[in-house]
Amino acid sequence: MNVKIVADSSANLPALAGIAYASVPLKILAGEKEYVDNAALDTEQMVSAMEAYQGRSGTACPSVGEWLEAFGDADYVFTIAITSNLSGSHNAAVQAKDMYEEMHPDRHVCCLDSLSTGPEMVLIAEKVRELVDAGLDFDSIEAQVREYMKKTHLLFSLESLENLAKNGRVSKVVAKAAGILGIRVVGKASDVGTLQQMHKCRGEKKALATILEEMEKHGFTGGRIRIAHGLNENGAKEMLKVIEAAYPNVEATIVPFTGLCSFYAERGGIMVGFEG
């Protein structure tokens, strides 16, 4: 099969080895400035600029045309988008699917709403690749990956809530208190694709221990984990050490946030995608 995986840039996945793959960029908007979340983006510079910027900011999803262009000439396409509860990216992918299948009646597109972001999207993309490599047909891949998505989860720890407050996701009072008191928020992507705050932890060490506790509550017993971080490689490595101390045989990767996750999770943020 001529198969391609296309994910939006909230996956922090510019490339995926072993299969045709494309990343479609979201945009980060700060006044008149637009940051395109692609390989050319200087994420650290963007984060520093956003920390200094006091005006209105936000994000924009990929257009239908950008999704459609990313499909290329693949016979079968699997799209993976940030949760539809936070962005119109998945809806744009669905519109692109309809146009593509109308133009090419013998081709098919499966649009997957991750109900999440970041590392959980990576797990989904890797599962699609695994099923393609196993030689399954399009319908079987779609059915099995949708079943797999019921078993994947995302947990996160945030050091700063400033951009979430600016966008009305949390109250400014909560964001200010977190900054002054050194509190880290631990939360998850809920089953309906909202980002849910669960714990307020004093310091990173407590936050990382809390993430492992929540992983276990969600059925984690070892296996595949994907960690992403916002200019916080040391924290990500500590997170992995905490997990490996309890589960020595995990299969893990650590990557930095690209633009979209850097905007919302900010400097110091950590996300963990895992199988439950």
mmCIF file with all atom_site columns, N, CA and C in Angstrom, residues 232-263:
data_model
loop_
_atom_site.group_PDB
_atom_site.id
_atom_site.type_symbol
_atom_site.label_atom_id
_atom_site.label_alt_id
_atom_site.label_comp_id
_atom_site.label_asym_id
_atom_site.label_entity_id
_atom_site.label_seq_id
_atom_site.pdbx_PDB_ins_code
_atom_site.Cartn_x
_atom_site.Cartn_y
_atom_site.Cartn_z
_atom_site.occupancy
_atom_site.B_iso_or_equiv
_atom_site.pdbx_formal_charge
_atom_site.auth_seq_id
_atom_site.auth_comp_id
_atom_site.auth_asym_id
_atom_site.auth_atom_id
_atom_site.pdbx_PDB_model_num
ATOM 1  N N  . ASN A 1 232 ? 13.434 21.946 28.904 1.00 0.00 ? 232 ASN A N  1
ATOM 2  C CA . ASN A 1 232 ? 13.612 21.356 30.231 1.00 0.00 ? 232 ASN A CA 1
ATOM 3  C C  . ASN A 1 232 ? 14.079 19.906 30.095 1.00 0.00 ? 232 ASN A C  1
ATOM 4  N N  . GLU A 1 233 ? 15.191 19.723 29.385 1.00 0.00 ? 233 GLU A N  1
ATOM 5  C CA . GLU A 1 233 ? 15.688 18.373 29.159 1.00 0.00 ? 233 GLU A CA 1
ATOM 6  C C  . GLU A 1 233 ? 16.037 17.675 30.459 1.00 0.00 ? 233 GLU A C  1
ATOM 7  N N  . ASN A 1 234 ? 16.615 18.412 31.415 1.00 0.00 ? 234 ASN A N  1
ATOM 8  C CA . ASN A 1 234 ? 16.971 17.798 32.700 1.00 0.00 ? 234 ASN A CA 1
ATOM 9  C C  . ASN A 1 234 ? 15.733 17.273 33.418 1.00 0.00 ? 234 ASN A C  1
ATOM 10 N N  . GLY A 1 235 ? 14.657 18.053 33.388 1.00 0.00 ? 235 GLY A N  1
ATOM 11 C CA . GLY A 1 235 ? 13.421 17.596 34.013 1.00 0.00 ? 235 GLY A CA 1
ATOM 12 C C  . GLY A 1 235 ? 12.861 16.365 33.330 1.00 0.00 ? 235 GLY A C  1
ATOM 13 N N  . ALA A 1 236 ? 12.942 16.329 31.993 1.00 0.00 ? 236 ALA A N  1
ATOM 14 C CA . ALA A 1 236 ? 12.461 15.163 31.251 1.00 0.00 ? 236 ALA A CA 1
ATOM 15 C C  . ALA A 1 236 ? 13.279 13.927 31.597 1.00 0.00 ? 236 ALA A C  1
ATOM 16 N N  . LYS A 1 237 ? 14.602 14.104 31.717 1.00 0.00 ? 237 LYS A N  1
ATOM 17 C CA . LYS A 1 237 ? 15.457 12.979 32.085 1.00 0.00 ? 237 LYS A CA 1
ATOM 18 C C  . LYS A 1 237 ? 15.160 12.499 33.504 1.00 0.00 ? 237 LYS A C  1
ATOM 19 N N  . GLU A 1 238 ? 14.865 13.435 34.397 1.00 0.00 ? 238 GLU A N  1
ATOM 20 C CA . GLU A 1 238 ? 14.498 13.046 35.759 1.00 0.00 ? 238 GLU A CA 1
ATOM 21 C C  . GLU A 1 238 ? 13.177 12.285 35.763 1.00 0.00 ? 238 GLU A C  1
ATOM 22 N N  . MET A 1 239 ? 12.249 12.720 34.893 1.00 0.00 ? 239 MET A N  1
ATOM 23 C CA . MET A 1 239 ? 10.983 12.008 34.790 1.00 0.00 ? 239 MET A CA 1
ATOM 24 C C  . MET A 1 239 ? 11.217 10.565 34.372 1.00 0.00 ? 239 MET A C  1
ATOM 25 N N  . LEU A 1 240 ? 12.093 10.382 33.387 1.00 0.00 ? 240 LEU A N  1
ATOM 26 C CA . LEU A 1 240 ? 12.394 9.033  32.930 1.00 0.00 ? 240 LEU A CA 1
ATOM 27 C C  . LEU A 1 240 ? 13.059 8.208  34.029 1.00 0.00 ? 240 LEU A C  1
ATOM 28 N N  . LYS A 1 241 ? 13.951 8.828  34.797 1.00 0.00 ? 241 LYS A N  1
ATOM 29 C CA . LYS A 1 241 ? 14.594 8.112  35.907 1.00 0.00 ? 241 LYS A CA 1
ATOM 30 C C  . LYS A 1 241 ? 13.564 7.645  36.929 1.00 0.00 ? 241 LYS A C  1
ATOM 31 N N  . VAL A 1 242 ? 12.593 8.508  37.230 1.00 0.00 ? 242 VAL A N  1
ATOM 32 C CA . VAL A 1 242 ? 11.541 8.145  38.189 1.00 0.00 ? 242 VAL A CA 1
ATOM 33 C C  . VAL A 1 242 ? 10.760 6.940  37.678 1.00 0.00 ? 242 VAL A C  1
ATOM 34 N N  . ILE A 1 243 ? 10.443 6.947  36.397 1.00 0.00 ? 243 ILE A N  1
ATOM 35 C CA . ILE A 1 243 ? 9.688  5.831  35.819 1.00 0.00 ? 243 ILE A CA 1
ATOM 36 C C  . ILE A 1 243 ? 10.532 4.563  35.789 1.00 0.00 ? 243 ILE A C  1
ATOM 37 N N  . GLU A 1 244 ? 11.797 4.698  35.346 1.00 0.00 ? 244 GLU A N  1
ATOM 38 C CA . GLU A 1 244 ? 12.666 3.519  35.219 1.00 0.00 ? 244 GLU A CA 1
ATOM 39 C C  . GLU A 1 244 ? 13.002 2.897  36.567 1.00 0.00 ? 244 GLU A C  1
ATOM 40 N N  . ALA A 1 245 ? 12.973 3.690  37.624 1.00 0.00 ? 245 ALA A N  1
ATOM 41 C CA . ALA A 1 245 ? 13.234 3.130  38.952 1.00 0.00 ? 245 ALA A CA 1
ATOM 42 C C  . ALA A 1 245 ? 12.163 2.114  39.338 1.00 0.00 ? 245 ALA A C  1
ATOM 43 N N  . ALA A 1 246 ? 10.957 2.335  38.851 1.00 0.00 ? 246 ALA A N  1
ATOM 44 C CA . ALA A 1 246 ? 9.856  1.407  39.144 1.00 0.00 ? 246 ALA A CA 1
ATOM 45 C C  . ALA A 1 246 ? 9.655  0.386  38.032 1.00 0.00 ? 246 ALA A C  1
ATOM 46 N N  . TYR A 1 247 ? 9.986  0.781  36.788 1.00 0.00 ? 247 TYR A N  1
ATOM 47 C CA . TYR A 1 247 ? 9.760  -0.075 35.621 1.00 0.00 ? 247 TYR A CA 1
ATOM 48 C C  . TYR A 1 247 ? 11.009 -0.027 34.736 1.00 0.00 ? 247 TYR A C  1
ATOM 49 N N  . PRO A 1 248 ? 12.013 -0.856 35.045 1.00 0.00 ? 248 PRO A N  1
ATOM 50 C CA . PRO A 1 248 ? 13.316 -0.765 34.359 1.00 0.00 ? 248 PRO A CA 1
ATOM 51 C C  . PRO A 1 248 ? 13.276 -1.058 32.862 1.00 0.00 ? 248 PRO A C  1
ATOM 52 N N  . ASN A 1 249 ? 12.257 -1.741 32.389 1.00 0.00 ? 249 ASN A N  1
ATOM 53 C CA . ASN A 1 249 ? 12.258 -2.179 30.989 1.00 0.00 ? 249 ASN A CA 1
ATOM 54 C C  . ASN A 1 249 ? 11.363 -1.348 30.079 1.00 0.00 ? 249 ASN A C  1
ATOM 55 N N  . VAL A 1 250 ? 11.102 -0.096 30.468 1.00 0.00 ? 250 VAL A N  1
ATOM 56 C CA . VAL A 1 250 ? 10.283 0.745  29.589 1.00 0.00 ? 250 VAL A CA 1
ATOM 57 C C  . VAL A 1 250 ? 11.047 1.067  28.312 1.00 0.00 ? 250 VAL A C  1
ATOM 58 N N  . GLU A 1 251 ? 10.290 1.334  27.253 1.00 0.00 ? 251 GLU A N  1
ATOM 59 C CA . GLU A 1 251 ? 10.874 1.752  25.972 1.00 0.00 ? 251 GLU A CA 1
ATOM 60 C C  . GLU A 1 251 ? 10.491 3.212  25.788 1.00 0.00 ? 251 GLU A C  1
ATOM 61 N N  . ALA A 1 252 ? 11.492 4.120  25.869 1.00 0.00 ? 252 ALA A N  1
ATOM 62 C CA . ALA A 1 252 ? 11.193 5.540  25.975 1.00 0.00 ? 252 ALA A CA 1
ATOM 63 C C  . ALA A 1 252 ? 11.995 6.388  25.004 1.00 0.00 ? 252 ALA A C  1
ATOM 64 N N  . THR A 1 253 ? 11.427 7.537  24.650 1.00 0.00 ? 253 THR A N  1
ATOM 65 C CA . THR A 1 253 ? 12.160 8.573  23.930 1.00 0.00 ? 253 THR A CA 1
ATOM 66 C C  . THR A 1 253 ? 11.860 9.911  24.597 1.00 0.00 ? 253 THR A C  1
ATOM 67 N N  . ILE A 1 254 ? 12.790 10.851 24.437 1.00 0.00 ? 254 ILE A N  1
ATOM 68 C CA . ILE A 1 254 ? 12.623 12.212 24.950 1.00 0.00 ? 254 ILE A CA 1
ATOM 69 C C  . ILE A 1 254 ? 12.867 13.185 23.803 1.00 0.00 ? 254 ILE A C  1
ATOM 70 N N  . VAL A 1 255 ? 11.946 14.106 23.583 1.00 0.00 ? 255 VAL A N  1
ATOM 71 C CA . VAL A 1 255 ? 12.106 15.114 22.530 1.00 0.00 ? 255 VAL A CA 1
ATOM 72 C C  . VAL A 1 255 ? 11.690 16.475 23.077 1.00 0.00 ? 255 VAL A C  1
ATOM 73 N N  . PRO A 1 256 ? 12.195 17.561 22.487 1.00 0.00 ? 256 PRO A N  1
ATOM 74 C CA . PRO A 1 256 ? 11.743 18.898 22.885 1.00 0.00 ? 256 PRO A CA 1
ATOM 75 C C  . PRO A 1 256 ? 10.413 19.252 22.245 1.00 0.00 ? 256 PRO A C  1
ATOM 76 N N  . PHE A 1 257 ? 9.671  20.139 22.909 1.00 0.00 ? 257 PHE A N  1
ATOM 77 C CA . PHE A 1 257 ? 8.473  20.691 22.285 1.00 0.00 ? 257 PHE A CA 1
ATOM 78 C C  . PHE A 1 257 ? 8.862  21.460 21.033 1.00 0.00 ? 257 PHE A C  1
ATOM 79 N N  . THR A 1 258 ? 7.986  21.425 20.050 1.00 0.00 ? 258 THR A N  1
ATOM 80 C CA . THR A 1 258 ? 8.087  22.391 18.965 1.00 0.00 ? 258 THR A CA 1
ATOM 81 C C  . THR A 1 258 ? 7.204  23.590 19.341 1.00 0.00 ? 258 THR A C  1
ATOM 82 N N  . GLY A 1 259 ? 6.734  24.356 18.368 1.00 0.00 ? 259 GLY A N  1
ATOM 83 C CA . GLY A 1 259 ? 6.128  25.634 18.681 1.00 0.00 ? 259 GLY A CA 1
ATOM 84 C C  . GLY A 1 259 ? 4.828  25.608 19.463 1.00 0.00 ? 259 GLY A C  1
ATOM 85 N N  . LEU A 1 260 ? 3.846  24.808 19.019 1.00 0.00 ? 260 LEU A N  1
ATOM 86 C CA . LEU A 1 260 ? 2.524  24.842 19.626 1.00 0.00 ? 260 LEU A CA 1
ATOM 87 C C  . LEU A 1 260 ? 2.571  24.427 21.087 1.00 0.00 ? 260 LEU A C  1
ATOM 88 N N  . CYS A 1 261 ? 3.213  23.307 21.380 1.00 0.00 ? 261 CYS A N  1
ATOM 89 C CA . CYS A 1 261 ? 3.306  22.852 22.771 1.00 0.00 ? 261 CYS A CA 1
ATOM 90 C C  . CYS A 1 261 ? 4.152  23.806 23.605 1.00 0.00 ? 261 CYS A C  1
ATOM 91 N N  . SER A 1 262 ? 5.163  24.422 22.987 1.00 0.00 ? 262 SER A N  1
ATOM 92 C CA . SER A 1 262 ? 5.966  25.412 23.702 1.00 0.00 ? 262 SER A CA 1
ATOM 93 C C  . SER A 1 262 ? 5.117  26.611 24.110 1.00 0.00 ? 262 SER A C  1
ATOM 94 N N  . PHE A 1 263 ? 4.159  26.962 23.279 1.00 0.00 ? 263 PHE A N  1
ATOM 95 C CA . PHE A 1 263 ? 3.289  28.090 23.583 1.00 0.00 ? 263 PHE A CA 1
ATOM 96 C C  . PHE A 1 263 ? 2.376  27.776 24.765 1.00 0.00 ? 263 PHE A C  1
#
